[in-house]
mmCIF file of C-alpha atoms and ligand atoms in Angstrom:
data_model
loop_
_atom_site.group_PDB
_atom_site.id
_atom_site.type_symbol
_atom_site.label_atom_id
_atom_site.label_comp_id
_atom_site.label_asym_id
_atom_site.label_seq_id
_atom_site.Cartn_x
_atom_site.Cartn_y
_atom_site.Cartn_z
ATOM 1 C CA UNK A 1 212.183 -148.756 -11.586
ATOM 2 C CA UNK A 2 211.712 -146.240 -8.722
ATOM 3 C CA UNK A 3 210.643 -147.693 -5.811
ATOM 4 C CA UNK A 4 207.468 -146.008 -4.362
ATOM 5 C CA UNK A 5 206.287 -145.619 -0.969
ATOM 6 C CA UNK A 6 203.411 -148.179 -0.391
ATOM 7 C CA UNK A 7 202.022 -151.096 -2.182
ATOM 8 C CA UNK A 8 198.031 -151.990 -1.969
ATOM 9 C CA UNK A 9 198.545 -155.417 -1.029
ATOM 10 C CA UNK A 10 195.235 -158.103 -0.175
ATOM 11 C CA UNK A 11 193.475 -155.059 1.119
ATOM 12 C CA UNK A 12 196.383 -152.899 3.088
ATOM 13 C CA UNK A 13 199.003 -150.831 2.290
ATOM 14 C CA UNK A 14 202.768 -152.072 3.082
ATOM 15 C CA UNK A 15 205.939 -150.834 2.310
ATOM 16 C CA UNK A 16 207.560 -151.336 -1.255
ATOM 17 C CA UNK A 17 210.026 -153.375 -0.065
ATOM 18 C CA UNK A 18 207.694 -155.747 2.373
ATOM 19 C CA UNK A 19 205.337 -156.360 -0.459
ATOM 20 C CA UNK A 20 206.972 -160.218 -1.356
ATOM 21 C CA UNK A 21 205.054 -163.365 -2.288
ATOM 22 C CA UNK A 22 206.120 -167.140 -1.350
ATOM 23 C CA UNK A 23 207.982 -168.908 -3.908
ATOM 24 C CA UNK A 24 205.385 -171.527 -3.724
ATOM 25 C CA UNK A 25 202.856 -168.867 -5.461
ATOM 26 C CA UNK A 26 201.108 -170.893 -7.865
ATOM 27 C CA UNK A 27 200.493 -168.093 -10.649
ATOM 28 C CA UNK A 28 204.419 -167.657 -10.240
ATOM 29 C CA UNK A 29 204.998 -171.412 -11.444
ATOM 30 C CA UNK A 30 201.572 -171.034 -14.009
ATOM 31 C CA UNK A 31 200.531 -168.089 -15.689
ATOM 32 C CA UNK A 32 197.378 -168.201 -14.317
ATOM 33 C CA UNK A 33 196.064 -164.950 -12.932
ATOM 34 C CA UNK A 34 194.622 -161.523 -14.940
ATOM 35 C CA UNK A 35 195.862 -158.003 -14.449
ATOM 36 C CA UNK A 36 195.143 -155.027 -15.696
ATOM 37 C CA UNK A 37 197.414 -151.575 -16.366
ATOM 38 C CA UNK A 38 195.900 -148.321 -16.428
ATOM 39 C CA UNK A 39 197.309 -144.929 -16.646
ATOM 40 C CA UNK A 40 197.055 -141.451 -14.142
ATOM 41 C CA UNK A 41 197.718 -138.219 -15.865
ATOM 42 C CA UNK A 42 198.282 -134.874 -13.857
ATOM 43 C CA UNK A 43 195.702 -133.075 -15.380
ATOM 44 C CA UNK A 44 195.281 -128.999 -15.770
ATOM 45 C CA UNK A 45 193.022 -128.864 -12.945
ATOM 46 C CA UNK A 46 193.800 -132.303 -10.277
ATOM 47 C CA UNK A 47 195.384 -135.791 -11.245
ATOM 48 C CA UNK A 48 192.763 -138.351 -12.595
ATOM 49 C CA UNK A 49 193.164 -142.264 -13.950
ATOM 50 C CA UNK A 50 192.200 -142.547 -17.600
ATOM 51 C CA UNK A 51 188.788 -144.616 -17.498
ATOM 52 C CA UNK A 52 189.216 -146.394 -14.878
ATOM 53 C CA UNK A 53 185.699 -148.187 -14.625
ATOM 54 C CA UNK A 54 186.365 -149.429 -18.077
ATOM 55 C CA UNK A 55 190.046 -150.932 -16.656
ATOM 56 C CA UNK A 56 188.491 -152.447 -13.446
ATOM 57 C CA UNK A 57 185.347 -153.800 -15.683
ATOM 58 C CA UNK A 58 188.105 -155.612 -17.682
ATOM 59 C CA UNK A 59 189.895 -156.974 -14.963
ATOM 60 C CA UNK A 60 186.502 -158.336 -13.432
ATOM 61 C CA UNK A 61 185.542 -160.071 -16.825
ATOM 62 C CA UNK A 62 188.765 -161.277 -17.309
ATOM 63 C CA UNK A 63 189.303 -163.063 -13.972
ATOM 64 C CA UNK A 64 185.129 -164.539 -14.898
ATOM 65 C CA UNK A 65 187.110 -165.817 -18.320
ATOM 66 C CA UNK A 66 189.457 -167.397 -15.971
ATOM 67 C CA UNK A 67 186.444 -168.755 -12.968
ATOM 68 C CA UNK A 68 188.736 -166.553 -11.022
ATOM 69 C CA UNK A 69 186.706 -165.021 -8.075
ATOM 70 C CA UNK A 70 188.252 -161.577 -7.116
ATOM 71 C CA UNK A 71 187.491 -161.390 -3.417
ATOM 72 C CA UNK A 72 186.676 -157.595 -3.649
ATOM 73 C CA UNK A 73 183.909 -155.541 -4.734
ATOM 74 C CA UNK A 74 185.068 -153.000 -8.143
ATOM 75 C CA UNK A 75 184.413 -149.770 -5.839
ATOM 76 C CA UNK A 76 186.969 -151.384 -3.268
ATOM 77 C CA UNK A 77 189.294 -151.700 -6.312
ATOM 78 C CA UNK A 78 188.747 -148.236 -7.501
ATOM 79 C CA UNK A 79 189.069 -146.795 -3.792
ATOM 80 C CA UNK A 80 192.015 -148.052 -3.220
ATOM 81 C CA UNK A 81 193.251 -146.775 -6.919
ATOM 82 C CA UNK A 82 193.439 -143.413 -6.467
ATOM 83 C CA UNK A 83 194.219 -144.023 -2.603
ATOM 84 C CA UNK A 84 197.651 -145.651 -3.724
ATOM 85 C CA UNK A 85 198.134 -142.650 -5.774
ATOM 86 C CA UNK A 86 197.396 -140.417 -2.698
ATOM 87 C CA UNK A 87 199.440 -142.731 -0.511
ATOM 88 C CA UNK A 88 202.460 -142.208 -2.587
ATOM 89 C CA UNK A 89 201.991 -138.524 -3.017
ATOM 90 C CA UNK A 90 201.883 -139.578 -6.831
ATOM 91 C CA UNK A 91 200.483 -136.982 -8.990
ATOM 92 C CA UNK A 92 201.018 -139.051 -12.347
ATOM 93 C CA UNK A 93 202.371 -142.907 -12.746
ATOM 94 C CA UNK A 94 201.210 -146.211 -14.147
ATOM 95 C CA UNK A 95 198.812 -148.189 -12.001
ATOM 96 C CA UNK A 96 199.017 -152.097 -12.061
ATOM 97 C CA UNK A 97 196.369 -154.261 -10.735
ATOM 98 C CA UNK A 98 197.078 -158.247 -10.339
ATOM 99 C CA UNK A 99 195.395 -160.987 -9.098
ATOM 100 C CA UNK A 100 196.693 -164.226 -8.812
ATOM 101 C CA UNK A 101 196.838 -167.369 -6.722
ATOM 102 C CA UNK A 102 198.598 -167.748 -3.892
ATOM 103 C CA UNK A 103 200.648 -170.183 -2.027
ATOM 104 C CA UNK A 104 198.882 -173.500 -0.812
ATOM 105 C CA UNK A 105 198.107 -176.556 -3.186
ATOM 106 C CA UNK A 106 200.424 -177.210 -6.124
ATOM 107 C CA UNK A 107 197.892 -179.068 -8.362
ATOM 108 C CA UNK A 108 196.722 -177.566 -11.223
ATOM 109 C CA UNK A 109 193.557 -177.459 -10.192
ATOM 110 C CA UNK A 110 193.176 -176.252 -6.877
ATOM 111 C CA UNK A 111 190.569 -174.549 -5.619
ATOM 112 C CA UNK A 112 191.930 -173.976 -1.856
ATOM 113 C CA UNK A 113 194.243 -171.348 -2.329
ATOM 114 C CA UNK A 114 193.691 -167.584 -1.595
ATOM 115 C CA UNK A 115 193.088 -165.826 -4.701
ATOM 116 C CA UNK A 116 194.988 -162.200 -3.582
ATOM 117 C CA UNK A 117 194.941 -158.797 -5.195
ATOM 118 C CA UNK A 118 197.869 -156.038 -5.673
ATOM 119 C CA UNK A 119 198.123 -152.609 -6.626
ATOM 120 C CA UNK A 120 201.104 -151.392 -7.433
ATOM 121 C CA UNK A 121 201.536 -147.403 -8.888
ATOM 122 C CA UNK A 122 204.866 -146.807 -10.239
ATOM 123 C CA UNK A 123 206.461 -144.015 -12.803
ATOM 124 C CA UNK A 124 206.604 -145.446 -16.304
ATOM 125 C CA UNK A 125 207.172 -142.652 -19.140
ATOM 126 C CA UNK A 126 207.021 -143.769 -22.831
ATOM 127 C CA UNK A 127 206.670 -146.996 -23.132
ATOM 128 C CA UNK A 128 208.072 -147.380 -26.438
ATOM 129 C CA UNK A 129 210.750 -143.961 -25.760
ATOM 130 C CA UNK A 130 209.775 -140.269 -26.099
ATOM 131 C CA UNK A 131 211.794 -140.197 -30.040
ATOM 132 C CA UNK A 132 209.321 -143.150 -30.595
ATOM 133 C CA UNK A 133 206.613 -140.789 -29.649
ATOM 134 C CA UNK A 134 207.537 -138.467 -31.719
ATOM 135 C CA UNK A 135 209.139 -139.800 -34.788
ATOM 136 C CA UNK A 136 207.541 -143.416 -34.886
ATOM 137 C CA UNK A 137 208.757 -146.789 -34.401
ATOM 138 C CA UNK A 138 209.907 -149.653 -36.211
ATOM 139 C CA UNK A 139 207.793 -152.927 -36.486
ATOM 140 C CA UNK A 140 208.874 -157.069 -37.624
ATOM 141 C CA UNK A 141 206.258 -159.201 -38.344
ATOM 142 C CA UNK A 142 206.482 -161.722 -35.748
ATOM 143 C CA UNK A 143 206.923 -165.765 -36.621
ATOM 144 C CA UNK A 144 205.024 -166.213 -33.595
ATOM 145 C CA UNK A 145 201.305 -165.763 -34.515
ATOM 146 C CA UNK A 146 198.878 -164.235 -32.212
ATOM 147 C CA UNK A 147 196.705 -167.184 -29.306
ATOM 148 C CA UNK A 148 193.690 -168.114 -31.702
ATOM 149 C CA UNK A 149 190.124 -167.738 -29.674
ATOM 150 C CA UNK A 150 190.464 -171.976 -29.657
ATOM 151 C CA UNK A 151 193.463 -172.143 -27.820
ATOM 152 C CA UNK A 152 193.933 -169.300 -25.077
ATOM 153 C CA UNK A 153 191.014 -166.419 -24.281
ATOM 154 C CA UNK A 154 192.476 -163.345 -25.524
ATOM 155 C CA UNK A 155 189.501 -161.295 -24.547
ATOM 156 C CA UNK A 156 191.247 -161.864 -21.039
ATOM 157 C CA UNK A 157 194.347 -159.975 -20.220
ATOM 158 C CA UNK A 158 195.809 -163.106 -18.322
ATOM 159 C CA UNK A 159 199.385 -163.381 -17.057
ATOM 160 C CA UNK A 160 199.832 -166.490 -19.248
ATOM 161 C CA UNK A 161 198.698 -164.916 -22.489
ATOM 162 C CA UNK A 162 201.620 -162.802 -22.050
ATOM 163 C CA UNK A 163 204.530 -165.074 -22.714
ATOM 164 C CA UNK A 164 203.049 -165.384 -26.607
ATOM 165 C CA UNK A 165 203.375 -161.370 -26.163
ATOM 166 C CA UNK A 166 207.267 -161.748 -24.551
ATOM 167 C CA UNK A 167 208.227 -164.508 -27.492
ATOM 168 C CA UNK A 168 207.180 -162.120 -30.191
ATOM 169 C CA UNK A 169 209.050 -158.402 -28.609
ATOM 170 C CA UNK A 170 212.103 -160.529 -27.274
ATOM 171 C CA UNK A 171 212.310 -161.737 -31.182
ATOM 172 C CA UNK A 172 211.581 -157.827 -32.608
ATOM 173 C CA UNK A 173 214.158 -156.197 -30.173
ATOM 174 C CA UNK A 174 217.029 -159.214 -30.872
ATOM 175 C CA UNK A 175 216.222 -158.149 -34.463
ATOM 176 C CA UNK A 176 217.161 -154.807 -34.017
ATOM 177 C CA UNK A 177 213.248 -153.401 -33.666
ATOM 178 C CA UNK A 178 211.282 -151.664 -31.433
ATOM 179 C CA UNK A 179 208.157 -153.587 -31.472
ATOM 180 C CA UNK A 180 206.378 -156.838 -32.903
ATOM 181 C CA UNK A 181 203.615 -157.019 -35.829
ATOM 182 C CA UNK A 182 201.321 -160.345 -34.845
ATOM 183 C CA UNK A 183 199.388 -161.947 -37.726
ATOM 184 C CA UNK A 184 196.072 -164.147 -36.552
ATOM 185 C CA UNK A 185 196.515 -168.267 -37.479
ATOM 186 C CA UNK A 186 194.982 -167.031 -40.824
ATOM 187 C CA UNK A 187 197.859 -164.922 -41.203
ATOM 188 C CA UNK A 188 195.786 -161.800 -41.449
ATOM 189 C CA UNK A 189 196.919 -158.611 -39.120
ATOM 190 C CA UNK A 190 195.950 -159.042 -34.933
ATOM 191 C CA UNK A 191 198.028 -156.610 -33.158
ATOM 192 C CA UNK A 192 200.943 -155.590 -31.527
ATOM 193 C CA UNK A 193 202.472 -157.590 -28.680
ATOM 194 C CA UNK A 194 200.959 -154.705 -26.153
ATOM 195 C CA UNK A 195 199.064 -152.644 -28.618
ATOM 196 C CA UNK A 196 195.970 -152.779 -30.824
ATOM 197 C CA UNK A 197 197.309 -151.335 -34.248
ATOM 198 C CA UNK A 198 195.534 -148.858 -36.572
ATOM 199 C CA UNK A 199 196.087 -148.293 -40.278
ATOM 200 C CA UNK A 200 195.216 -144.731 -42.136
ATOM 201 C CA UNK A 201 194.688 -143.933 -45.806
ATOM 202 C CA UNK A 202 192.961 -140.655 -46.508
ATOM 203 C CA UNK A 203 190.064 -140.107 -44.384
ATOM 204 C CA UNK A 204 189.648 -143.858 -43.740
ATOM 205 C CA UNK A 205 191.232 -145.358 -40.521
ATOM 206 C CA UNK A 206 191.164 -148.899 -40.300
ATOM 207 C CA UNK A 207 191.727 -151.507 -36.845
ATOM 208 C CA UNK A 208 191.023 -154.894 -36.243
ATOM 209 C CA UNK A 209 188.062 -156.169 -35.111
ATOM 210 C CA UNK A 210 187.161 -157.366 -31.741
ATOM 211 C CA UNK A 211 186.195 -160.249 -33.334
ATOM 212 C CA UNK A 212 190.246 -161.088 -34.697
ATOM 213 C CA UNK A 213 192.658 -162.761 -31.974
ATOM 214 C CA UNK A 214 193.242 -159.272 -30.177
ATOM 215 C CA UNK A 215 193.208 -157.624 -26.604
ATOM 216 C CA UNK A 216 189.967 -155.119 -26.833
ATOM 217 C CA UNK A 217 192.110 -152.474 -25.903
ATOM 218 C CA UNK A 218 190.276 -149.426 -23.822
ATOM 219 C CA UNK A 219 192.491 -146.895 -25.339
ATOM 220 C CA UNK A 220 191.959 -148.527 -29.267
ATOM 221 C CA UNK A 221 188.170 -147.596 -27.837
ATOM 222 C CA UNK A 222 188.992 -144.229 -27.055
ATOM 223 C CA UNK A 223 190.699 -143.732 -30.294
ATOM 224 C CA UNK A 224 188.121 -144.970 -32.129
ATOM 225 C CA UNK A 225 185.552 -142.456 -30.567
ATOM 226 C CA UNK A 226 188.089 -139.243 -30.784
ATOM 227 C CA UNK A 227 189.142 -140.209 -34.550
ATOM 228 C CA UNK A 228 184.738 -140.356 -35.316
ATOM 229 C CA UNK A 229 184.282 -137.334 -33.402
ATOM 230 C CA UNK A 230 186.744 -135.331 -35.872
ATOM 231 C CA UNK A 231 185.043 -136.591 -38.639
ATOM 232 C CA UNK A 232 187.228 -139.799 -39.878
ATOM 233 C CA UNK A 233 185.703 -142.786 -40.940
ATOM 234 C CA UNK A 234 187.172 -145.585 -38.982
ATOM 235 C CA UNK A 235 186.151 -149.799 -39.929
ATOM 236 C CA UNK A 236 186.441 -151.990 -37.528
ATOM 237 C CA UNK A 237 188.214 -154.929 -40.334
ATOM 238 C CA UNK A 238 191.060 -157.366 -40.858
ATOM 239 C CA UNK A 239 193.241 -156.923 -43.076
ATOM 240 C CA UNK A 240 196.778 -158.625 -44.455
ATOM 241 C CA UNK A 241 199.821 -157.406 -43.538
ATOM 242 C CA UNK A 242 200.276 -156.145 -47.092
ATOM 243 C CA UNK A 243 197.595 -153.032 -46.711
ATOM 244 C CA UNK A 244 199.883 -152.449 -43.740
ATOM 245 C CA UNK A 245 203.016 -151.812 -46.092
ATOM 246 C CA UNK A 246 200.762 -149.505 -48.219
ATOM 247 C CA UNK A 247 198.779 -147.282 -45.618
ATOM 248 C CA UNK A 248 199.553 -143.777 -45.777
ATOM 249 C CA UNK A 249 200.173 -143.909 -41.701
ATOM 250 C CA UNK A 250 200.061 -146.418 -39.225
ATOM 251 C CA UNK A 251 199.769 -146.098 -35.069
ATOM 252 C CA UNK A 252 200.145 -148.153 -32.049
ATOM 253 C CA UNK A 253 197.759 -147.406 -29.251
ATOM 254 C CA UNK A 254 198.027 -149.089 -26.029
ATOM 255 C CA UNK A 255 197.832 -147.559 -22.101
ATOM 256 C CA UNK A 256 201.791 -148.165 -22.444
ATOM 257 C CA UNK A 257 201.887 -146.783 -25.526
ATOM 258 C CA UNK A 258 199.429 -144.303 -25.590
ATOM 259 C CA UNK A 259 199.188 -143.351 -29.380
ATOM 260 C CA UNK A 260 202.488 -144.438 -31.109
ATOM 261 C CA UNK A 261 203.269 -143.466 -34.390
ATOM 262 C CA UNK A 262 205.250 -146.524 -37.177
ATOM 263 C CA UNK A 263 207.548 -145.423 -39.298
ATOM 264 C CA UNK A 264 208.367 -148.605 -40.577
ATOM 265 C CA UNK A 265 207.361 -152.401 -41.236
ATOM 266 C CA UNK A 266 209.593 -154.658 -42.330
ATOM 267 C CA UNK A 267 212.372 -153.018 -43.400
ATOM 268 C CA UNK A 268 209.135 -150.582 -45.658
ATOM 269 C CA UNK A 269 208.978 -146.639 -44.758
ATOM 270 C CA UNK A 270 205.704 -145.841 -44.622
ATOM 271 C CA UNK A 271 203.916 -143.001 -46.011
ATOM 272 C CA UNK A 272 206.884 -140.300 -45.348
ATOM 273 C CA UNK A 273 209.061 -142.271 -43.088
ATOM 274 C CA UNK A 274 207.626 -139.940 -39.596
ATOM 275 C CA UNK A 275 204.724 -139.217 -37.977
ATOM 276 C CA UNK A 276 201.465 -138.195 -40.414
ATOM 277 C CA UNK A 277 198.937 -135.662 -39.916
ATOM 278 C CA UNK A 278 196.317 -138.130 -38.703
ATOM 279 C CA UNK A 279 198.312 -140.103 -35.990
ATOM 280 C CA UNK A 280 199.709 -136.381 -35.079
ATOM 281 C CA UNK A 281 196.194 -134.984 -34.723
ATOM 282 C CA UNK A 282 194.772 -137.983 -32.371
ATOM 283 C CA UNK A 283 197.412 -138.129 -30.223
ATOM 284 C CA UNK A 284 197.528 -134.279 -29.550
ATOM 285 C CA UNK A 285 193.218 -135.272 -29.290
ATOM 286 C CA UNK A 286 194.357 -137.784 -26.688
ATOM 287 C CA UNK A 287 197.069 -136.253 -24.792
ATOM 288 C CA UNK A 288 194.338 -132.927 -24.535
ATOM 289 C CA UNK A 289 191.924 -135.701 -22.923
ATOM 290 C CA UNK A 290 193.682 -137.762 -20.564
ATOM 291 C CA UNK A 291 194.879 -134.384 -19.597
ATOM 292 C CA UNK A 292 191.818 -132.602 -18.697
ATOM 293 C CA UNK A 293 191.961 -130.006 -21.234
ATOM 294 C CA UNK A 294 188.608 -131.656 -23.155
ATOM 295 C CA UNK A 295 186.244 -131.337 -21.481
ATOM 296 C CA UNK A 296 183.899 -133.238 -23.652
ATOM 297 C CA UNK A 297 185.434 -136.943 -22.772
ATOM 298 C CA UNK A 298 185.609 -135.514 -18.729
ATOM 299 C CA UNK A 299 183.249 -138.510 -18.073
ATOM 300 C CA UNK A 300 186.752 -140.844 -18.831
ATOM 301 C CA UNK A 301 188.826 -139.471 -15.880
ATOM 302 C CA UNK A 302 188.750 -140.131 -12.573
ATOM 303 C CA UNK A 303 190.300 -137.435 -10.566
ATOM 304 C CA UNK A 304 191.824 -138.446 -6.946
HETATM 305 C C1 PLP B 1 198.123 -157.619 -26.132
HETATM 306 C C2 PLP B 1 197.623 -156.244 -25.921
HETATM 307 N N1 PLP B 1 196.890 -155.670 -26.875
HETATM 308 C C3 PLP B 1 196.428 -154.422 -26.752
HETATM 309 C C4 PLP B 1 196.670 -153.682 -25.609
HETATM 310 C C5 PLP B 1 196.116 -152.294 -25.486
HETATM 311 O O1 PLP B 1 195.085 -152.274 -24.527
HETATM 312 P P1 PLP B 1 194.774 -150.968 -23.689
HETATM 313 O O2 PLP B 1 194.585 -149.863 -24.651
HETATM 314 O O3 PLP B 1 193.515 -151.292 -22.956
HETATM 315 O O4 PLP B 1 195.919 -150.737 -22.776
HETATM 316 C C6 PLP B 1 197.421 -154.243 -24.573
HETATM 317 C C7 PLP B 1 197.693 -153.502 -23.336
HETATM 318 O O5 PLP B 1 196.974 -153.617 -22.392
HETATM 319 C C8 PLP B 1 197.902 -155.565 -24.729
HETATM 320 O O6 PLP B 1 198.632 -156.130 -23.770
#
């Protein structure tokens, strides 16, 4: 990764390299803290974040999953979003907000030590490579199933949750894929290990509800709105993995992965082996909007 100037760090801005944490850090030794990644686009006319409020709202509700107090108000968050941007004379990168619990108190349960907030901006491209982009990825159904509701709160984006998430793409990319399929308890389809998943057959699109084991993704929400607005129908429904082998097309979408088309599950082409129509036409629809050039969805950028 390229290092960048400046790191927001509890509130000021130090240098990349200055930006450490003690190894006594208790999220560092328990998974518990929430974080959020969001994406800035140089747009045709300025550089904005990609619905910000929405990531910021998440990372407050998550840390109130958690009884994690964030000891900033969301318009200091969003301030210093776009300042660490500015800061780093970024005009386009992925922004990373954390907060987690610092040195102090070992015990699992203390309620001493400082909770303390980061935001980091860095250049991330594809997330799952530009040929991925393009011509679509390859998916294995995981053997590790996705955290049921009773167990861990997926509705958070926690730091913990994410080792479930590491399990299943460490398993996928051994395997000789790009990316991992993750079934609920009840084996029926959750999502990806950083990606809500969406299935197409004719005019139908199909996700998983917010209901099923799954992160409510912001840009699934988005996709969901752009894919209505051009006249699909789009059900919010579980469905086996089976329907997932027999869909026409299937995407990814993610802030990572923006909108990723599959060109294969388990060792099954689907649809035409590449990209379809549908996943090509809402990802242009996407790429126009986090850009700037619709101005219909302006109220989802930020500009700097
Ligand atoms: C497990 C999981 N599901 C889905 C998503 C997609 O969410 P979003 O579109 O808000 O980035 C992510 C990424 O944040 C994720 O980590």
């Amino acid at each position: 990764m390229k290092k960048q100037d400046k790191i927001w760090l509890d509130g000021k801005f130090v240098d990349w390299d200055q930006a450490q944490v003690h190894i006594l850090t208790h999220t560092l030794h328990y998974g518990f803290g929430v974080f959020e990644g969001t994406r800035c686009y140089k747009c045709v006319d300025g550089s904005a974040i990609f619905r910000l409020d929405e990531h910021l709202q998440r990372l407050y509700n998550s840390a109130q999953i958690l009884t994690l107090e964030i000891p900033y108000a969301q318009e200091d968050l969003e301030a210093a979003s776009c300042e660490i941007l500015r800061v780093n004379k970024m005009e386009e990168g992925y922004l990373r907000h954390i907060v987690f619990i610092g040195e102090g108190e070992m015990g699992l349960g203390t309620m001493t030590n400082p909770i303390r907030t980061a935001i980091i901006a860095w250049a991330w491209g594809a997330y799952l490579g530009e040929e991925g982009l393009k011509k679509g990825i390859r998916l294995k159904t995981s053997s590790y199933a996705r955290l049921p509701v009773q167990v861990f709160p997926t509705k958070a984006k926690a730091v913990g949750n994410y080792v479930n998430s590491i399990l299943a793409k460490r398993e996928a990319l051994k395997a000789g894929y790009d990316e991992a399929l993750m079934l609920d308890l009840s084996g029926y389809v959750a999502e990806c290990s950083g990606e809500n998943i969406f299935l197409v057959n004719n005019q139908t699109i199909r996700t998983t509800p917010e209901s099923s084991s799954i992160l409510n993704g912001i840009t699934r929400k988005s996709v969901i709105q752009l894919a209505r607005d051009q006249g699909y129908t789009v059900l919010e429904t579980t469905f086996p993995r089976d329907e997932v082998y027999t869909a026409d097309e299937v995407f990814l979408t993610g802030t990572a992965a923006e909108v990723t088309p599959v060109r294969e599950v388990d060792n099954r082409q689907i649809g035409a082996g590449k990209a379809g129509p549908a996943t090509l036409a809402l990802q242009a629809a996407f790429f126009d909007v986090v850009k700037g050039k619709n101005k219909k969805y302006k109220q989802w950028l930020t500009y700097l």
